[in-house]
Amino acid sequence: MSTIRGARERARIEVTAAIKDEARKQLAAEGAAKLSLRAVARELGMASSALYRYFPSRDDLLTALIVDAYDAVGEAAETARATADRARPRPAPYADRWVAVAGAVREWALAHPHEYALIYGSPVPGYSAPMDTVGPASRVGMVLIGLIRDAFREDGLAVPPLAAELRAEAERIAADIAPDLPPAVAPALVAAWAQLFGLISFEIFGQFNRMVEAREQLFRQAAGELARSVGLRGSPAAG
Amino acid sequence: MSTIRGARERARIEVTAAIKDEARKQLAAEGAAKLSLRAVARELGMASSALYRYFPSRDDLLTALIVDAYDAVGEAAETARATADRARPRPAPYADRWVAVAGAVREWALAHPHEYALIYGSPVPGYSAPMDTVGPASRVGMVLIGLIRDAFREDGLAVPPLAAELRAEAERIAADIAPDLPPAVAPALVAAWAQLFGLISFEIFGQFNRMVEAREQLFRQAAGELARSVGLRGSPAAG
DNA sequence: CAACAACGAGAGCAGTGCTCTTGCTTTTGA
DNA sequence: TCAAAAGCAAGAGCACTGCTCTCGTTGTTG
């Protein structure tokens, strides 16, 4: 299925990867705004025009980086989940696993701030994300949903109260993302999802500068509260 | 103090405003990335080089727009607070006023998505915001703090539980932003602040597309929960 | 082995941010 | 009052960008 057929194809894969690597390097160094195709080509020792054989435009290169970034955070979240599940002597309560997943996302963001900015920064209105991105973009969300679903099946959920005006919407969302969950958790879940990234974004983008010092503790505390808001019962001493 | 001394000074003010207006227009049309000094100058019928008498660089123009945007959203929050205070026959509970302020910020963001992206999008690490921005940037936060402070004085607060490992940090933050409040609310307030903008950012940046429909209701619900998380007691029927 | 498709390189176009120089106009101070 | 100083607009120009087109070259395939 993925057998490489010849030298040409093999070279294409390698060059494509080299371009993305160099682009990522420039992204980390100067930010997305200053990422330049010509500079990438220069650094790779090739003509700038040759680069267009691999990515038809600068936006396409950026899109590829976006997809990779989504995949990277998604994988970070997934391995965090898997690791938490495998804890000994027994896995921690689901609320703690939620915090672990959230913490992994935060760690990834701290380690790759520019890539984080690329995907959760300013996907300006008017530029609608290409279809390629929607799959990878949902991986983190999927981990969170899966966590809630498993917690529901195993321990049950402290289903949050649902405002009357949100009932229809709750059922719509639930049908969309998790038909087997009580509808009331659906709005709480999307809200918690957004708020999680609000916490991370504020930290990454420097809004906490000269104000919050113990950022990890603050984040863990807030993430724990969010876990409760979606119905997860935490360990009593969790904080 | 602000008397205009001559034709030259008056002209300078007008031209500066015209440049910012045109820049804002381009910002709204194409986004910050495509904002071009030459295009602004062209549209204003002046030489591009002349523009540098008013803004020494493109980044300075952007900074000016950032300051204006911070001021605009700050003013939106402040008037929302003032309006809520003036409600008849009597002002609503503080939790509802909190939601009103949050809603005003959201409304402003929806009306000015590109300017919102400018200030809460990707202030990339490495680019530290100039000093001019820190004042205006804190206006929204000030409104939220003031709200909590007044609520504390009038009704008292349901002080949220404080994790032991956050005690020192809580006192630090409280001393910084609101020495007269119980330290335990400080971390909750900072977190709620970040989470509020997480909700708004996800909506503005399209992360809710094809998923959440009743966005205002969801936002009001979540904002109400955040009000509770900082200790505000809401009206029992509040949604 | 010949036809074909993929490729790399170079020249070139239109656009950008920014600088420097050249004249002109307003403000200022002796 | 009137010359010096300071502020201003405009043009040319530099180095850079994304992107296109053309022209040889090289790997693939019937």
XYZ file of C-alpha atoms (C1' of nucleotides) in Angstrom:
538
model
C 0.000 0.000 0.000
C 2.707 2.452 0.970
C 5.519 0.754 -0.924
C 7.919 3.203 -2.468
C 8.144 2.518 -6.134
C 11.289 4.253 -7.237
C 14.104 6.618 -6.541
C 12.008 9.515 -7.733
C 9.176 8.867 -5.334
C 11.566 8.247 -2.504
C 13.353 11.501 -3.212
C 10.067 13.365 -3.324
C 9.142 12.171 0.134
C 12.520 13.100 1.531
C 12.576 16.545 -0.043
C 9.034 17.226 1.119
C 10.022 16.312 4.641
C 13.159 18.420 4.449
C 11.142 21.419 3.323
C 8.694 21.009 6.169
C 11.493 20.556 8.665
C 13.260 23.695 7.534
C 9.972 25.577 7.486
C 9.251 24.441 11.017
C 12.677 25.653 12.023
C 11.984 29.081 10.621
C 8.557 29.025 12.192
C 10.059 28.398 15.603
C 12.687 31.047 15.055
C 10.693 33.927 13.637
C 7.021 33.058 13.616
C 4.568 32.286 10.882
C 4.492 35.823 9.533
C 8.152 35.770 8.599
C 8.246 32.288 7.162
C 9.647 32.723 3.667
C 9.667 30.191 0.871
C 12.794 31.718 -0.598
C 14.608 31.473 2.707
C 13.605 27.852 3.047
C 14.827 27.120 -0.450
C 18.052 29.024 0.181
C 18.734 27.066 3.339
C 18.109 23.831 1.475
C 20.406 24.863 -1.367
C 17.764 24.729 -4.019
C 16.163 27.257 -6.305
C 13.060 28.872 -4.893
C 11.122 27.952 -7.983
C 11.875 24.278 -7.442
C 10.051 24.439 -4.148
C 6.795 25.032 -5.936
C 6.945 21.496 -7.280
C 6.291 20.351 -3.716
C 3.987 23.016 -2.364
C 1.966 25.017 -4.875
C 1.916 28.060 -2.640
C 3.052 29.424 0.674
C -0.400 28.846 2.089
C -0.200 25.187 1.159
C 3.059 24.856 3.049
C 1.454 26.508 6.043
C -1.529 24.213 5.767
C 0.779 21.223 5.807
C 2.443 22.579 8.933
C -0.962 23.154 10.484
C -1.979 19.571 9.841
C 1.275 18.330 11.332
C 0.806 20.531 14.378
C -2.730 19.294 14.935
C -1.448 15.771 14.656
C 1.327 16.477 17.116
C -0.940 17.901 19.837
C -3.428 15.190 19.144
C -0.791 12.550 19.604
C 0.432 14.222 22.792
C -3.093 14.070 24.151
C -3.570 10.478 23.083
C -0.366 9.216 24.634
C -1.157 11.126 27.811
C -4.487 9.378 27.939
C -2.915 6.009 27.279
C -0.247 6.562 29.894
C -2.803 7.619 32.476
C -4.864 4.540 31.709
C -1.846 2.338 32.278
C -0.953 3.763 35.672
C -0.214 1.372 38.534
C -1.386 -0.052 40.773
C -4.582 1.202 39.200
C -5.482 4.100 36.944
C -6.260 7.387 38.659
C -9.808 8.702 38.804
C -11.070 10.017 35.504
C -10.892 13.604 36.713
C -7.170 13.183 37.206
C -6.803 11.628 33.801
C -8.602 14.615 32.352
C -6.101 16.891 34.055
C -3.267 14.737 32.749
C -4.480 15.050 29.176
C -4.969 18.795 29.545
C -1.528 19.095 31.052
C -0.003 17.228 28.134
C -1.595 19.621 25.691
C -0.252 22.523 27.701
C 3.216 20.995 27.773
C 3.193 20.567 24.044
C 2.098 24.149 23.586
C 4.873 25.410 25.834
C 7.388 23.371 23.875
C 6.072 24.514 20.487
C 4.610 27.964 20.994
C 4.750 29.023 17.369
C 3.116 25.859 16.145
C 0.489 26.278 18.825
C -0.088 29.837 17.659
C -0.418 28.509 14.144
C -3.373 26.323 15.007
C -5.018 28.065 17.969
C -3.942 31.600 17.239
C -5.641 33.594 14.542
C -7.188 31.423 11.845
C -8.665 34.645 10.589
C -12.286 34.673 9.523
C -12.515 34.575 5.773
C -9.841 31.967 5.605
C -11.736 28.765 6.163
C -9.544 25.889 7.094
C -9.083 23.430 4.250
C -10.759 20.073 4.596
C -7.446 18.339 5.267
C -7.281 19.983 8.645
C -10.616 18.982 10.125
C -9.621 15.408 10.835
C -6.401 16.075 12.716
C -7.958 19.139 14.332
C -10.428 17.012 16.200
C -8.005 14.577 17.771
C -7.678 16.414 21.060
C -11.418 16.820 21.241
C -11.801 13.131 20.565
C -9.567 12.259 23.465
C -11.630 14.404 25.797
C -14.872 12.930 24.530
C -13.530 9.421 24.845
C -12.474 10.127 28.370
C -15.924 11.324 29.329
C -17.575 8.444 27.572
C -15.462 5.871 29.389
C -15.981 7.617 32.685
C -19.703 7.573 32.084
C -19.715 3.891 31.325
C -17.507 2.983 34.254
C -18.378 5.370 37.048
C -21.287 7.353 35.760
C -21.269 11.109 35.510
C -22.490 13.846 37.839
C -24.512 15.254 34.996
C -24.380 19.039 35.165
C -27.611 21.038 35.271
C -28.865 22.035 31.846
C -30.552 25.365 31.196
C -33.895 25.000 29.468
C -32.894 27.179 26.536
C -29.946 24.898 25.855
C -31.855 21.629 25.705
C -32.327 21.450 21.958
C -28.764 22.511 21.341
C -27.507 19.986 23.837
C -29.256 17.180 22.020
C -27.933 18.395 18.682
C -24.364 18.516 19.902
C -24.641 15.238 21.737
C -26.013 13.522 18.647
C -23.035 14.909 16.783
C -20.160 14.041 19.052
C -21.322 11.428 21.531
C -24.786 9.935 21.064
C -24.278 7.595 23.983
C -23.758 10.373 26.515
C -26.478 12.208 28.404
C -27.157 15.331 26.339
C -26.608 17.628 29.274
C -22.883 16.985 29.316
C -22.435 17.975 25.681
C -22.574 21.760 26.115
C -20.482 21.525 29.242
C -17.938 19.538 27.328
C -17.546 21.948 24.424
C -17.394 24.849 26.832
C -14.736 23.119 28.900
C -12.828 22.353 25.737
C -12.784 26.002 24.725
C -11.922 27.151 28.218
C -9.022 24.744 28.419
C -7.497 26.334 25.364
C -8.258 29.751 26.757
C -6.058 28.979 29.721
C -3.287 27.668 27.510
C -3.517 30.509 25.019
C -3.311 33.171 27.687
C -0.199 31.566 29.070
C 1.444 31.007 25.700
C 0.576 34.417 24.347
C 1.956 36.188 27.374
C -1.239 37.491 28.892
C -0.130 36.107 32.250
C 3.223 37.882 32.123
C 4.106 39.809 35.240
C 0.964 38.511 36.909
C 0.887 34.766 37.301
C 3.970 32.921 38.429
C 2.833 29.453 39.456
C 1.297 28.799 36.078
C 1.323 25.044 36.171
C -0.452 24.949 39.520
C -3.013 27.472 38.365
C -3.592 25.480 35.224
C -3.986 22.198 37.059
C -6.415 23.764 39.470
C -8.504 25.261 36.677
C -8.364 22.078 34.619
C -9.572 20.168 37.648
C -12.503 22.532 37.998
C -13.309 22.002 34.339
C -13.260 18.261 34.900
C -15.859 18.736 37.607
C -17.905 20.963 35.310
C -18.312 18.127 32.842
C -19.399 15.719 35.526
C -16.184 13.954 36.423
C -15.887 13.177 40.098
C -12.328 13.834 41.170
C -10.263 12.383 43.913
C -11.288 14.384 46.954
C -7.801 15.724 47.565
C -7.127 16.542 43.929
C -6.106 20.055 43.342
C -3.429 71.082 27.531
C -4.755 69.563 24.347
C -5.129 72.832 22.471
C -4.125 72.556 18.886
C -1.474 75.090 18.214
C -1.384 75.410 14.468
C -2.427 74.170 11.104
C 0.494 71.789 11.022
C -0.396 70.044 14.255
C -4.043 69.878 13.305
C -3.158 68.344 9.965
C -0.906 65.811 11.643
C -3.718 64.620 13.857
C -6.113 64.316 10.968
C -3.679 62.487 8.733
C -2.746 60.117 11.535
C -6.399 59.327 12.083
C -6.990 58.872 8.367
C -4.108 56.426 8.170
C -5.421 54.404 11.079
C -8.926 54.403 9.655
C -7.752 53.171 6.297
C -5.525 50.596 7.978
C -8.456 49.382 10.041
C -10.470 49.091 6.859
C -7.826 46.914 5.270
C -7.521 44.964 8.491
C -11.221 44.191 8.454
C -11.116 43.302 4.776
C -8.045 41.126 4.529
C -6.606 40.545 7.951
C -3.470 41.736 9.661
C -1.142 39.673 7.525
C -2.123 41.471 4.340
C -2.145 44.956 5.754
C 0.192 46.911 3.506
C 1.601 50.358 4.136
C 1.857 51.014 0.427
C -1.772 50.106 -0.119
C -2.830 52.410 2.699
C -0.797 55.235 1.219
C -2.153 54.530 -2.247
C -5.721 54.636 -0.989
C -5.023 57.917 0.758
C -3.421 59.390 -2.343
C -0.058 59.943 -0.797
C 3.419 58.610 -1.380
C 4.266 55.552 0.647
C 7.375 57.213 1.963
C 5.318 60.061 3.395
C 3.548 57.606 5.633
C 6.729 56.957 7.549
C 6.518 60.465 8.991
C 3.518 59.251 10.959
C 4.422 55.676 11.765
C 8.092 54.762 11.727
C 7.338 51.200 10.707
C 4.594 48.795 9.868
C 4.846 47.309 13.332
C 4.254 50.708 14.873
C 1.086 51.101 12.873
C -0.039 47.696 14.042
C 0.794 48.605 17.614
C -1.357 51.704 17.326
C -4.201 49.585 16.037
C -3.672 47.153 18.895
C -3.892 49.936 21.442
C -7.059 51.230 19.824
C -8.570 47.759 19.811
C -7.768 47.218 23.482
C -9.346 50.547 24.216
C -12.432 49.716 22.199
C -13.080 46.383 23.849
C -12.277 47.905 27.212
C -14.785 50.637 26.637
C -17.380 48.097 25.561
C -16.871 46.286 28.842
C -17.019 49.474 30.860
C -20.222 50.733 29.332
C -21.766 47.294 29.748
C -20.890 47.436 33.423
C -22.274 50.959 33.758
C -25.470 50.042 31.942
C -25.983 46.981 34.119
C -25.452 49.065 37.226
C -28.091 51.503 36.091
C -30.787 48.893 35.451
C -34.300 49.492 36.841
C -36.014 49.000 39.078
C -32.804 47.782 40.636
C -29.533 46.417 39.278
C -29.415 42.711 38.607
C -27.395 40.373 40.827
C -23.673 40.698 40.322
C -23.511 37.341 38.591
C -25.822 38.673 35.914
C -23.775 41.805 35.572
C -20.712 39.639 35.106
C -22.490 37.824 32.296
C -23.527 41.157 30.797
C -19.948 42.392 30.720
C -18.723 39.120 29.244
C -21.490 39.265 26.666
C -20.475 42.780 25.676
C -16.923 41.675 25.091
C -18.202 38.823 22.979
C -20.429 41.143 20.983
C -17.534 43.454 20.295
C -15.409 40.529 19.179
C -18.114 39.310 16.827
C -18.414 42.795 15.355
C -14.653 43.249 14.963
C -13.189 39.804 14.453
C -9.940 40.928 12.872
C -9.251 43.474 15.561
C -10.040 40.840 18.149
C -7.606 38.497 16.446
C -5.045 41.263 16.539
C -5.103 41.504 20.313
C -6.110 38.017 21.449
C -4.831 36.029 18.509
C -1.143 35.310 18.184
C 1.028 37.890 19.918
C 3.854 35.588 19.043
C 6.467 34.834 21.675
C 9.584 36.824 21.008
C 7.572 39.865 20.173
C 6.876 41.390 23.551
C 4.073 43.882 23.523
C 5.319 47.454 23.749
C 4.667 49.306 26.983
C 1.965 51.433 25.374
C -0.282 48.422 25.225
C -0.221 47.306 28.838
C -2.517 50.046 30.093
C -5.339 49.636 27.586
C -4.858 45.879 27.646
C -5.929 45.698 31.259
C -9.187 47.601 30.953
C -11.383 44.534 30.555
C -9.623 42.848 33.417
C -10.149 45.950 35.514
C -13.869 45.850 34.885
C -14.036 42.235 36.021
C -11.967 42.952 39.111
C -14.070 45.972 39.957
C -17.200 43.913 39.616
C -15.928 41.290 42.022
C -14.699 43.906 44.426
C -18.059 45.644 44.550
C -19.890 42.370 44.870
C -17.620 41.437 47.753
C -18.313 44.704 49.518
C -22.031 44.601 48.950
C -23.064 40.981 49.093
C -19.946 39.132 50.076
C -18.453 36.348 48.006
C -18.816 32.596 48.141
C -15.056 32.293 48.318
C -13.954 29.316 46.246
C -11.822 26.609 47.833
C -8.113 27.198 47.465
C -5.645 24.396 46.896
C -2.804 24.434 49.371
C -0.137 24.642 46.677
C -1.760 27.782 45.330
C -1.861 29.739 48.562
C 1.331 31.692 48.110
C 0.514 32.422 44.492
C -2.968 33.502 45.437
C -1.620 36.039 47.874
C 0.862 37.309 45.329
C -1.788 37.803 42.669
C -4.268 39.289 45.093
C -1.691 41.783 46.343
C -1.127 42.710 42.726
C -4.619 43.153 41.423
C -6.989 43.480 44.381
C -5.471 43.697 47.851
C -8.886 44.147 49.399
C -10.233 40.820 48.165
C -9.834 37.469 49.862
C -6.762 35.908 48.253
C -8.628 32.761 47.333
C -10.648 34.513 44.652
C -7.568 35.821 42.854
C -6.562 32.608 41.072
C -10.164 31.847 40.291
C -10.551 35.277 38.794
C -7.477 35.026 36.632
C -8.528 31.606 35.428
C -12.073 32.756 34.719
C -10.687 35.685 32.775
C -8.615 33.407 30.553
C -11.471 30.958 30.126
C -13.831 33.711 29.090
C -11.540 34.627 26.254
C -11.133 30.974 25.406
C -14.842 30.743 24.777
C -14.820 33.890 22.663
C -11.723 32.924 20.725
C -13.060 29.507 19.817
C -16.222 31.081 18.482
C -14.442 33.877 16.601
C -11.768 31.632 15.172
C -14.280 29.131 13.875
C -13.536 26.215 16.158
C -17.261 25.898 16.832
C -18.153 25.736 13.143
C -20.437 22.905 12.211
C -20.737 21.951 15.835
C -22.295 24.622 17.996
C -25.321 26.515 16.766
C -26.806 28.277 19.773
C -23.573 30.034 20.503
C -24.929 32.919 22.493
C -26.843 30.623 24.834
C -23.828 28.394 25.281
C -21.692 31.397 26.014
C -24.115 32.846 28.528
C -24.353 29.505 30.278
C -20.597 29.113 30.484
C -20.086 32.723 31.530
C -22.624 32.193 34.284
C -20.706 29.179 35.490
C -17.537 31.235 35.514
C -19.298 33.864 37.595
C -20.097 31.167 40.126
C -16.511 29.961 40.031
C -15.275 33.335 41.251
C -17.763 33.396 44.049
C -20.635 35.396 42.619
C -24.022 34.140 43.703
C -26.349 34.271 40.738
C -30.054 34.643 40.510
C -31.359 31.106 41.101
C -33.038 30.928 37.706
C -30.093 32.407 35.827
C -29.159 30.504 32.695
C 15.112 2.607 -26.750
C 12.030 6.239 -27.467
C 8.265 9.020 -25.590
C 6.786 11.149 -21.516
C 6.355 13.094 -17.215
C 8.673 14.945 -13.298
C 12.216 17.837 -12.002
C 15.875 21.799 -11.001
C 17.444 26.194 -12.255
C 17.257 30.787 -13.991
C 15.074 34.956 -15.484
C 11.506 37.922 -14.693
C 7.094 40.313 -12.857
C 4.568 42.673 -9.448
C 4.417 43.659 -4.976
C 6.378 44.677 -0.236
C 8.970 47.437 3.874
C 12.121 50.810 4.343
C 15.876 54.555 3.366
C 17.831 58.515 1.271
C 17.767 62.635 -1.145
C 15.500 66.642 -3.020
C 12.577 70.431 -2.895
C 8.731 72.940 -0.454
C 5.975 74.927 3.531
C 5.067 76.019 8.138
C 6.864 77.406 12.514
C 10.082 79.712 15.286
C 13.363 83.069 17.330
C 16.501 86.872 16.979
C 10.312 91.248 9.832
C 12.690 87.721 7.898
C 16.083 84.279 7.851
C 17.107 79.768 10.070
C 15.127 75.627 11.589
C 12.081 72.027 11.581
C 8.371 69.377 9.516
C 6.637 67.523 5.427
C 5.589 65.202 0.588
C 7.463 62.973 -3.192
C 10.484 60.210 -5.994
C 14.133 56.974 -6.804
C 16.131 53.022 -5.236
C 17.525 48.708 -2.391
C 16.679 44.230 -0.821
C 13.280 41.210 -0.204
C 8.938 38.541 -1.069
C 5.412 35.107 -3.646
C 4.776 33.334 -7.913
C 5.120 32.195 -13.150
C 7.314 30.770 -17.288
C 10.694 28.704 -19.934
C 14.382 25.649 -20.848
C 17.455 21.930 -20.344
C 18.010 17.478 -17.632
C 16.834 13.143 -15.577
C 14.169 9.271 -14.083
C 10.091 6.331 -15.511
C 7.561 3.578 -18.579
C 5.324 1.577 -22.810
